[in-house]
Amino acid sequence: MCGIVGAIGERNVTDVLIEGLRRLEYRGYDSAGLAVVDQGAVVRERQPGKVQALADAAHAADVHGRLGIAHTRWATHGAPTQCNAHPHMSGDIAVVHNGIIENYESLRERLQGEGYVFTSQTDTEVVAHLIQSELKQGGDYFQAVRRAVAQLHGAFALGIVRACEPDRLLAVRQGSPLVVGLGIGENFISSDQLALLPVTNRFIYLEEGDFIELARNRVSIWNAAGEPVRRPAVELDATLHASSKGGYKHYMLKEIYEQPAAVQRTLNGRISDGRVAVDAFGPQAAELLAKARHIQILACGTSYHAGYVAKYWFEAIAGVSCHVEVASEFRYRTTVLPADTLIVTISQSGETADTLAALREVKARALGALCICNVPTSTLVRESDLAFITHAGPEIGVASTKAFTTQLVALMLLVLATGRRQGTLSAERERDIVQQLGTLPALLDGVLALDKDIERIAEEFGEKHHTLFLGRGAQYPVAMEGALKLKEISYIHAEAYPAGELKHGPLALVDNDMPVVAVAPKNDLIDKLKSNLQEVRARAGVLYVFADHAADVRPEAGIKVFPMPSVADEVAPIVYTVPLQLLSYHVAVIKGTDVDQPRNLAKSVTVE
Ligand code: AGP
């Protein structure tokens, strides 16, 4: 999704801006641009395509200056062309913008009436002209920007520079992420702190509605009410954020292989005496978990699939009713919450616009809000009553992998803690499941050893246009996650079904050109699932089955079986996720797609 970097310093900031944009590339974008203030003029470069094209153009033109803003754009309003790339300008004003200006059409009409000429199809260009229009009404630059921002509706973050103001970078955070990075004699803004790690590890996390003025030696902040405020600076352990491919061909593969260690980190410090540590979810958790009569999980994409697995666990293990819904639907429908509902949001980034909006909509009606998140400094963590940090480490590949498996571990810990507080789970069963969780790193290592076998069969998917994924019980959301992985990085259409639904429609799709992937651990439903697989085989569908020895799925013509380790039913979804990640990865490599930055997608979806 779009990214912002801004800098003011004593040195030429062009390289800081470009390096910052490079670090935001993983989020997904389709054009890039920058503007620096140099000797009373704004110098702008914009390029469709990769940041490298922008870097080449900026260096060829010797763009330099001590104040600048830069942007990677993920097209929403208008195609990914040079004209639509940010920064957008009006006279001597340049603006970069993340988010959406909802009232841009009426503002555009009004500004066109005032004689402003638009050169892009974006909603952003109105901001530049609106500031210019306000400047013409009189008053100083700062007040003009404030008046302009007050007229904008929607969720946005802005960075603004002006040719005749070489000592000020103005910025606004209103619904889209923005942080301030603090340097010595230089200061920065970015939509993602990762962009600024080469230049600082000290950050100020802004609140909604904050208005910021950066000078070289000063950061001034006003809150939504216009009052000057001080926000604390936080120092990050930069080593935690090291992000390189470490010898792997893609971040996604590296992150798949990091899962044994990531899962171990999620468990570290959360287990005490063979049970979930009392304060693993924070000091007030004990009371909230004891009182909760219902759990409402809200999330998007992969995080939603993690929540879907947890729904099975909450009801089967903790005996607490649980609903799960995609946040983009929940936020806009009229919802009835059962009394004493605990909201559980799940998000890798903690910045997903729909998840945040759903939380804000429901929070006042709920018993409390707990989030499971990978980014401790995120908006979601700050706006929740309780937060559990997964410690997966930075996830750069757009396709979520280690974020998902660590979310599942976190959710299982939450289920156990809830069962204990509700008195519905025996200490013995809790210890047994905790012990199973402890075996996960070794089990995942075992599954990763299947990599070469999976790579070999991936060839068979390369020419296919559709694939079905089947599972039953808590393995159904694992199948959903497998289908999402395949479609997002290999662009092969993939659907997941609970296998019992096959004969209610999707069986009509099955023929010898339709690969069908099934996750089939030995459990109470294995015989039912095997009957469903026979239904596929009888229609000449080709089956790829991940099954353990006890499941007793026999390989034969048209049925390939991948031997999975024996694993307890409760943690099987975590283990069976990994071969599906590997499958989609190898299919994407064979198809030659952009594995880490698949087309049209963004890592962190900060607009709805
Ligand atoms: C899946 O691989 C994607 N990365 C996507 O579905 C993602 O899970 C979704 O956008 C939610 O993101 P979040 O976990 O950061 O909230």
XYZ file of C-alpha atoms and ligand atoms in Angstrom:
624
model
C 0.000 0.000 0.000
C 1.129 3.613 -0.337
C 4.174 4.689 1.640
C 5.381 8.076 2.852
C 8.895 9.186 3.758
C 9.867 12.738 4.628
C 13.115 14.263 5.877
C 14.579 17.571 6.977
C 18.281 17.810 7.814
C 21.605 19.512 7.278
C 22.579 16.999 4.604
C 21.160 16.201 1.197
C 18.110 14.054 1.985
C 17.527 12.538 -1.471
C 19.277 9.262 -0.634
C 17.511 9.010 2.724
C 14.183 9.375 0.914
C 15.045 6.790 -1.742
C 16.406 4.268 0.765
C 13.255 4.797 2.826
C 11.091 4.067 -0.225
C 13.121 0.925 -0.956
C 12.326 -0.311 2.527
C 8.627 0.278 1.868
C 8.666 -1.652 -1.416
C 7.522 -4.829 0.302
C 4.200 -3.150 1.074
C 3.225 -3.105 -2.596
C 3.124 -0.086 -4.939
C 3.071 0.741 -8.610
C 4.783 4.126 -8.918
C 7.156 6.264 -6.875
C 8.093 9.916 -6.573
C 9.854 12.523 -4.497
C 10.085 16.288 -4.153
C 12.908 18.224 -2.509
C 13.206 21.906 -1.742
C 16.326 23.344 -3.332
C 17.222 27.054 -3.514
C 13.677 28.340 -3.296
C 12.176 25.811 -5.696
C 10.509 22.408 -5.403
C 12.255 19.829 -7.602
C 10.099 16.806 -8.329
C 10.775 13.385 -9.894
C 8.119 10.727 -10.459
C 8.240 7.370 -12.202
C 5.751 4.571 -12.823
C 7.125 1.175 -11.788
C 9.914 0.456 -9.340
C 11.769 2.705 -6.894
C 14.942 1.923 -8.848
C 13.517 3.832 -11.823
C 12.954 6.818 -9.541
C 16.457 6.494 -8.065
C 17.975 6.428 -11.565
C 15.979 9.486 -12.635
C 16.774 11.417 -9.440
C 20.492 10.693 -9.690
C 20.587 11.504 -13.399
C 18.962 14.864 -12.665
C 21.175 15.381 -9.576
C 18.162 16.081 -7.376
C 19.283 17.314 -3.992
C 18.066 19.405 -1.107
C 17.865 19.430 2.682
C 14.080 19.090 2.914
C 11.987 16.570 1.003
C 9.053 14.193 0.814
C 8.734 10.919 -1.072
C 6.054 8.371 -1.814
C 5.285 4.950 -3.180
C 1.779 4.880 -4.656
C -0.583 1.935 -4.796
C -3.171 3.083 -7.304
C -6.705 3.715 -6.045
C -7.933 6.810 -7.937
C -6.441 6.707 -11.436
C -4.004 4.369 -13.194
C -0.369 3.904 -12.063
C 1.037 6.552 -14.398
C 3.606 9.293 -13.941
C 0.853 11.948 -13.822
C -0.885 10.164 -10.983
C 2.297 9.462 -8.998
C 2.920 11.585 -5.891
C 4.021 14.190 -4.893
C 1.228 16.336 -6.279
C 1.846 20.036 -6.641
C 0.015 23.305 -6.742
C 2.357 26.223 -7.417
C 5.101 26.007 -4.821
C 3.326 23.409 -2.627
C 4.049 19.662 -2.863
C 2.051 16.976 -1.082
C 2.327 13.231 -0.513
C -0.690 11.370 0.779
C -1.716 7.942 2.048
C -5.370 7.016 2.486
C -8.453 8.322 0.736
C -9.999 11.802 0.601
C -13.671 10.892 0.470
C -15.003 14.321 -0.498
C -12.418 14.906 -3.230
C -15.004 15.166 -6.017
C -16.868 18.120 -4.499
C -13.581 19.799 -3.550
C -12.274 19.251 -7.071
C -15.340 20.869 -8.625
C -15.066 23.836 -6.298
C -11.330 24.292 -6.973
C -11.836 23.963 -10.727
C -14.406 26.745 -10.346
C -11.660 28.834 -8.725
C -9.494 28.219 -11.790
C -7.220 25.419 -10.574
C -6.157 22.999 -13.304
C -5.888 19.315 -12.394
C -3.239 17.172 -14.019
C -4.070 13.828 -12.388
C -7.061 11.637 -11.606
C -6.056 11.313 -7.963
C -7.901 12.411 -4.856
C -4.559 13.763 -3.557
C -4.214 16.640 -5.993
C -7.140 18.445 -4.343
C -5.077 18.715 -1.157
C -2.294 20.645 -2.888
C -4.736 23.020 -4.612
C -6.802 23.429 -1.460
C -3.745 24.548 0.513
C -2.862 26.970 -2.286
C -6.423 28.283 -2.306
C -6.325 28.805 1.470
C -2.972 30.577 1.191
C -4.611 33.035 -1.167
C -7.206 33.825 1.535
C -4.349 35.223 3.634
C -2.786 34.194 6.921
C 0.377 32.196 7.232
C 1.328 28.870 5.656
C 0.721 26.897 8.832
C -2.802 28.271 9.300
C -3.594 27.773 5.614
C -2.637 24.095 5.832
C -4.706 23.673 8.983
C -7.753 25.242 7.337
C -7.311 23.053 4.258
C -6.966 19.860 6.309
C -10.105 20.732 8.264
C -12.072 20.499 5.005
C -10.894 16.974 4.161
C -13.073 13.957 4.915
C -11.707 10.432 5.047
C -8.672 8.663 6.431
C -5.317 10.088 5.484
C -1.711 10.860 6.337
C -0.033 13.804 4.632
C 3.466 15.196 4.191
C 3.713 18.747 2.850
C 6.583 21.016 1.747
C 6.665 24.471 0.228
C 9.399 26.056 -1.881
C 9.682 29.215 0.199
C 9.609 27.313 3.536
C 12.932 25.398 3.497
C 12.925 24.961 7.285
C 9.545 23.306 7.810
C 8.019 19.967 6.931
C 4.324 19.780 7.831
C 2.498 16.498 8.325
C -0.874 15.206 9.439
C -2.028 11.860 10.752
C -5.771 11.318 10.509
C -6.731 7.676 10.136
C -3.625 6.460 8.278
C -0.369 5.509 10.015
C 2.445 8.027 10.388
C 5.437 8.103 12.745
C 8.066 10.729 13.451
C 11.712 9.596 13.473
C 14.083 11.635 15.634
C 17.656 12.261 14.533
C 20.408 14.616 15.632
C 20.012 17.842 13.707
C 17.548 16.062 11.432
C 14.044 14.659 11.716
C 11.866 12.384 9.628
C 8.355 11.146 9.010
C 7.211 7.856 7.584
C 4.111 5.727 7.295
C 6.228 2.783 8.558
C 9.153 2.997 10.959
C 10.971 0.296 8.967
C 11.689 2.953 6.336
C 13.655 5.041 8.810
C 15.760 2.387 10.542
C 18.909 3.319 8.594
C 18.713 6.849 10.039
C 17.215 6.484 13.509
C 15.819 4.112 16.099
C 13.950 6.807 18.080
C 10.330 7.310 17.194
C 7.266 9.260 18.226
C 4.023 7.388 17.599
C 1.355 9.891 16.699
C -2.306 9.932 17.674
C -5.259 10.330 15.330
C -5.764 13.969 14.385
C -2.179 15.007 15.188
C -0.695 17.874 13.197
C 3.106 17.974 13.045
C 5.727 20.558 12.191
C 9.262 19.225 11.768
C 12.283 21.478 11.876
C 15.873 20.258 11.936
C 16.161 20.539 15.721
C 12.524 20.581 16.772
C 9.344 18.548 16.494
C 6.095 20.324 17.362
C 2.803 18.448 17.631
C -0.783 19.658 18.017
C -3.640 17.299 18.804
C -7.002 17.057 17.035
C -8.337 19.914 19.202
C -5.439 22.124 18.066
C -3.686 22.066 21.440
C 0.114 21.709 21.555
C 0.994 18.293 22.988
C 4.090 16.311 23.887
C 4.207 12.691 22.797
C 6.801 10.337 24.250
C 9.778 9.205 22.192
C 10.354 5.457 22.086
C 13.709 3.843 21.413
C 13.585 0.647 19.379
C 15.967 -2.246 19.531
C 17.069 -1.970 15.919
C 18.481 -5.506 15.874
C 14.925 -6.832 16.192
C 14.138 -5.270 12.879
C 16.950 -6.625 10.792
C 15.418 -7.549 7.482
C 17.431 -9.235 4.790
C 16.822 -12.347 2.715
C 19.623 -14.144 4.548
C 20.639 -16.244 1.551
C 17.092 -17.261 0.583
C 15.813 -16.455 -2.878
C 12.713 -14.728 -1.505
C 11.587 -13.251 1.797
C 8.603 -15.586 1.691
C 10.789 -18.692 1.669
C 12.965 -17.270 4.432
C 9.866 -16.534 6.499
C 8.460 -20.033 5.908
C 11.735 -21.470 7.195
C 11.763 -19.117 10.177
C 8.568 -20.647 11.537
C 10.095 -23.122 14.010
C 12.048 -20.275 15.645
C 9.162 -17.805 15.392
C 6.749 -20.217 17.053
C 9.308 -20.783 19.809
C 9.514 -17.010 20.360
C 5.728 -16.806 20.631
C 5.835 -19.437 23.366
C 8.846 -18.040 25.230
C 7.890 -16.497 28.543
C 4.233 -17.428 28.052
C 4.408 -20.845 29.748
C 4.941 -21.369 33.437
C 5.007 -24.703 35.211
C 3.563 -26.453 32.171
C 0.540 -24.106 31.952
C -0.172 -20.787 30.277
C 1.444 -18.047 32.383
C -1.223 -16.146 34.314
C -0.167 -12.758 32.988
C 0.611 -13.802 29.387
C -2.271 -11.596 28.203
C -1.707 -8.740 30.646
C -2.693 -8.069 34.234
C -6.433 -7.462 33.619
C -6.782 -10.517 31.415
C -7.707 -12.906 34.226
C -10.860 -10.970 35.061
C -11.923 -10.369 31.465
C -11.389 -13.974 30.411
C -13.363 -15.243 33.404
C -16.303 -12.953 32.611
C -16.443 -13.415 28.829
C -19.571 -15.295 27.775
C -18.891 -14.927 24.064
C -15.878 -14.258 21.866
C -16.188 -12.143 18.703
C -13.124 -12.402 16.482
C -12.526 -9.684 13.861
C -9.747 -9.753 11.266
C -8.998 -9.744 7.529
C -7.375 -12.180 5.080
C -4.904 -14.593 6.597
C -5.545 -13.222 10.086
C -9.231 -13.994 9.569
C -8.304 -17.594 8.761
C -6.358 -17.786 12.026
C -9.475 -16.559 13.801
C -11.557 -19.167 11.993
C -9.327 -21.960 13.334
C -9.631 -20.448 16.823
C -13.430 -20.554 16.599
C -13.200 -24.370 16.538
C -10.771 -24.311 19.472
C -12.732 -21.863 21.646
C -15.882 -23.958 21.456
C -14.253 -27.417 21.649
C -11.542 -26.709 24.227
C -12.759 -23.769 26.329
C -16.509 -24.335 25.907
C -17.098 -20.640 25.079
C -19.211 -19.607 22.119
C -17.243 -17.825 19.421
C -18.043 -16.048 16.177
C -15.519 -14.907 13.608
C -16.175 -12.371 10.869
C -14.174 -10.434 8.323
C -13.795 -6.918 9.683
C -14.839 -5.217 6.421
C -18.307 -6.816 6.722
C -18.708 -6.502 10.463
C -17.943 -2.778 10.538
C -20.831 -1.879 8.231
C -23.640 -4.167 9.332
C -25.980 -3.807 12.265
C -24.631 -6.232 14.821
C -26.097 -7.624 18.007
C -23.471 -8.560 20.570
C -24.364 -11.138 23.198
C -23.852 -9.835 26.757
C -20.267 -9.889 27.989
C -18.639 -10.319 24.612
C -14.870 -10.151 24.456
C -13.626 -8.738 21.144
C -10.502 -10.413 19.796
C -8.847 -8.693 16.849
C -6.022 -10.368 14.943
C -3.571 -8.539 12.719
C 0.027 -9.001 11.645
C 0.565 -5.282 11.030
C -1.869 -3.773 13.511
C -2.609 -1.104 10.885
C -5.296 -2.782 8.763
C -7.946 -0.111 8.214
C -10.961 -2.449 8.299
C -9.845 -4.231 11.464
C -9.207 -0.918 13.212
C -12.569 0.479 12.096
C -14.432 -2.639 13.250
C -12.706 -2.412 16.639
C -13.611 1.262 17.001
C -17.217 0.566 16.026
C -17.735 -2.231 18.532
C -15.439 -1.458 21.447
C -17.861 0.600 23.538
C -20.467 -2.191 23.401
C -18.122 -4.988 24.432
C -16.741 -6.310 27.692
C -13.247 -5.536 26.446
C -10.945 -5.751 23.443
C -7.886 -7.940 23.126
C -5.615 -7.954 20.112
C -3.145 -10.483 18.780
C -0.582 -8.585 16.786
C 2.999 -8.789 15.539
C 3.858 -5.085 15.815
C 3.988 -3.809 19.407
C 3.969 -0.144 18.389
C 0.964 -0.446 16.076
C -2.304 1.461 16.273
C -4.249 -1.728 17.019
C -2.106 -2.467 20.070
C -2.488 1.079 21.315
C -6.271 1.071 20.903
C -6.912 -2.338 22.524
C -7.385 -3.018 26.238
C -5.103 -6.045 26.098
C -2.436 -6.992 23.589
C -0.570 -10.210 22.953
C 2.494 -9.711 20.753
C 3.337 -12.726 18.622
C 7.074 -11.932 18.209
C 7.144 -13.466 14.718
C 9.734 -10.837 13.704
C 9.318 -8.556 10.687
C 7.349 -10.189 7.890
C 8.321 -8.679 4.551
C 6.731 -11.026 1.995
C 3.214 -9.850 1.185
C 1.984 -13.413 1.638
C 1.631 -13.995 5.356
C 3.334 -17.164 6.602
C 5.060 -16.972 9.977
C 2.550 -14.327 11.068
C -0.229 -16.918 10.598
C 1.369 -19.818 12.460
C 2.395 -17.588 15.366
C -1.129 -16.137 15.493
C -2.423 -19.698 15.808
C -0.046 -20.382 18.687
C -1.144 -17.151 20.392
C -4.798 -18.055 19.878
C -4.323 -21.512 21.361
C -2.713 -19.920 24.432
C -5.712 -17.605 24.664
C -8.129 -20.523 24.390
C -6.292 -22.350 27.180
C -6.205 -19.261 29.408
C -9.931 -18.719 28.792
C -10.788 -22.347 29.530
C -8.843 -22.173 32.760
C -10.490 -18.921 33.886
C -13.935 -20.235 32.991
C -13.322 -23.521 34.822
C -14.157 -25.500 31.681
C -10.692 -26.914 31.058
C -8.936 -29.345 33.349
C -5.361 -28.644 34.425
C -4.437 -31.996 32.940
C -5.776 -31.174 29.477
C -4.194 -27.742 29.585
C -0.806 -29.283 30.419
C -1.254 -31.817 27.658
C -1.956 -29.134 25.008
C 0.859 -26.921 26.308
C 3.168 -29.893 25.962
C 1.946 -30.363 22.359
C 2.660 -26.695 21.643
C 6.208 -27.227 22.921
C 6.777 -29.917 20.282
C 5.809 -27.576 17.441
C 9.282 -26.243 16.533
C 10.564 -29.805 16.008
C 7.404 -30.840 14.151
C 7.652 -27.840 11.826
C 11.293 -28.667 11.139
C 10.098 -32.132 10.132
C 7.519 -30.707 7.732
C 10.083 -28.361 6.170
C 12.039 -31.486 5.239
C 9.222 -32.233 2.740
C 10.227 -29.148 0.788
C 11.980 -30.976 -2.066
C 9.060 -33.411 -2.571
C 6.626 -30.521 -2.653
C 8.832 -28.594 -5.092
C 8.747 -31.605 -7.443
C 4.955 -31.834 -7.581
C 4.566 -28.048 -7.876
C 5.401 -28.524 -11.591
C 2.046 -30.235 -11.994
C 0.190 -27.063 -10.952
C 2.058 -24.667 -13.232
C -0.303 -24.998 -16.192
C -3.528 -25.286 -14.206
C -6.108 -22.530 -13.976
C -8.073 -23.731 -10.955
C -7.403 -25.702 -7.781
C -9.650 -26.928 -4.968
C -8.504 -27.168 -1.353
C -10.402 -29.447 1.028
C -10.402 -29.871 4.786
C -12.866 -30.654 7.546
C -13.261 -29.237 11.048
C -10.414 -26.946 12.073
C -8.577 -28.033 8.922
C -11.175 -26.259 6.779
C -9.732 -22.791 7.546
C -6.278 -24.281 6.923
C -7.547 -25.220 3.445
C -8.868 -21.628 3.081
C -5.439 -20.294 3.953
C -3.821 -22.712 1.464
C -6.147 -21.465 -1.285
C -5.444 -17.820 -0.426
C -1.692 -18.429 -0.561
C -1.914 -20.108 -3.970
C -4.124 -17.456 -5.541
C -2.260 -14.445 -4.189
C 1.219 -15.405 -5.328
C 0.713 -17.761 -8.287
C -2.462 -16.087 -9.657
C -4.090 -19.516 -10.019
C -7.729 -19.449 -9.062
C -8.126 -21.487 -5.883
C -11.138 -22.207 -3.701
C -11.414 -23.938 -0.357
C -14.375 -26.018 0.703
C -15.259 -27.953 3.793
C -15.087 -31.366 2.131
C -18.635 -32.269 3.193
C -19.929 -29.436 0.984
C -18.471 -30.877 -2.213
C -21.568 -32.687 -3.319
C -23.683 -29.577 -2.760
C -22.199 -27.904 -5.819
C -18.436 -27.729 -6.318
C -18.178 -31.396 -7.313
C -19.496 -30.254 -10.702
C -16.122 -28.560 -11.284
C -14.069 -31.696 -10.771
C -12.488 -33.409 -13.771
C -8.996 -34.619 -14.673
C -7.846 -31.022 -15.139
C -8.709 -29.983 -11.584
C -6.050 -30.614 -8.927
C -7.594 -31.134 -5.501
C -5.432 -30.580 -2.425
C -6.581 -32.095 0.864
C -5.322 -31.774 4.441
C -6.046 -35.089 6.100
C -4.637 -35.706 9.576
C -5.991 -38.651 11.520
C -8.875 -37.296 13.586
C -12.582 -37.951 14.231
C -13.480 -36.817 10.728
C -10.864 -38.702 8.731
C -13.264 -41.404 7.521
C -15.757 -38.773 6.388
C -12.984 -36.909 4.594
C -11.775 -40.079 2.878
C -15.289 -40.668 1.540
C -15.235 -37.120 0.141
C -11.872 -37.819 -1.507
C -13.361 -40.897 -3.145
C -16.109 -38.691 -4.587
C -13.346 -36.595 -6.192
C -11.443 -39.622 -7.469
C -14.606 -41.114 -8.984
C -14.827 -37.948 -11.175
C -11.174 -38.296 -12.300
C -9.997 -35.430 -10.065
C -6.280 -35.635 -9.228
C -5.689 -35.629 -5.468
C -2.715 -34.286 -3.511
C -3.209 -35.373 0.075
C -1.195 -34.326 3.125
C -1.805 -37.093 5.655
C -0.133 -38.835 8.569
C 0.484 -42.557 8.721
C -2.511 -43.204 10.992
C -4.880 -41.532 8.546
C -4.128 -44.443 6.222
C -4.650 -42.647 2.919
C -3.118 -44.965 0.315
C -1.296 -43.599 -2.701
C -2.584 -44.934 -6.023
C -3.095 -43.657 -9.548
C -4.467 -40.125 -9.255
C -3.789 -39.915 -5.476
C -0.434 -38.535 -4.296
C 0.120 -38.740 -0.564
C 2.663 -36.647 1.355
C 3.675 -38.236 4.658
C 3.079 -35.827 7.532
C 4.316 -36.362 11.082
C 1.878 -37.688 13.685
C 0.531 -34.746 15.570
C -2.085 -34.158 18.264
C -5.411 -33.022 16.882
C -5.290 -29.683 18.750
C -2.108 -28.413 17.096
C -2.543 -30.130 13.717
C -3.804 -26.942 11.952
C -0.472 -25.236 12.687
C 1.537 -28.150 11.276
C -0.624 -28.729 8.182
C -0.402 -25.069 7.166
C 3.290 -25.291 6.298
C 3.180 -27.722 3.325
C 0.486 -25.576 1.730
C 2.725 -22.504 2.069
C 5.577 -24.418 0.426
C 3.301 -25.627 -2.360
C 2.103 -22.133 -3.254
C 5.657 -20.789 -3.030
C 7.064 -23.341 -5.489
C 4.132 -22.982 -7.891
C 4.682 -19.208 -7.921
C 8.414 -19.636 -8.566
C 7.636 -21.975 -11.478
C 5.161 -19.434 -12.862
C 7.744 -16.679 -12.492
C 5.536 -14.291 -10.552
C 6.794 -11.618 -8.171
C 6.629 -13.835 -5.075
C 7.319 -11.209 -2.410
C 5.326 -8.422 -4.021
C 2.491 -10.047 -5.957
C 0.612 -7.818 -8.367
C -2.192 -5.597 -7.062
C -1.543 -6.468 -3.411
C -0.096 -4.592 -0.468
C 1.464 -5.863 2.726
C -0.411 -3.563 5.018
C -3.875 -2.516 3.866
C -4.268 0.878 5.464
C -7.218 1.999 3.328
C -10.589 0.299 3.110
C -2.292 -12.696 3.145
O -1.159 -13.363 2.799
C -2.215 -11.228 3.240
N -1.021 -10.716 3.723
C -3.483 -10.581 3.802
O -4.592 -11.394 3.626
C -3.413 -10.116 5.275
O -3.473 -11.206 6.143
C -4.575 -9.132 5.531
O -4.446 -8.034 4.679
C -4.622 -8.682 6.964
O -3.428 -8.059 7.342
P -3.050 -7.883 8.861
O -2.840 -9.250 9.441
O -1.803 -7.059 8.854
O -4.203 -7.184 9.516
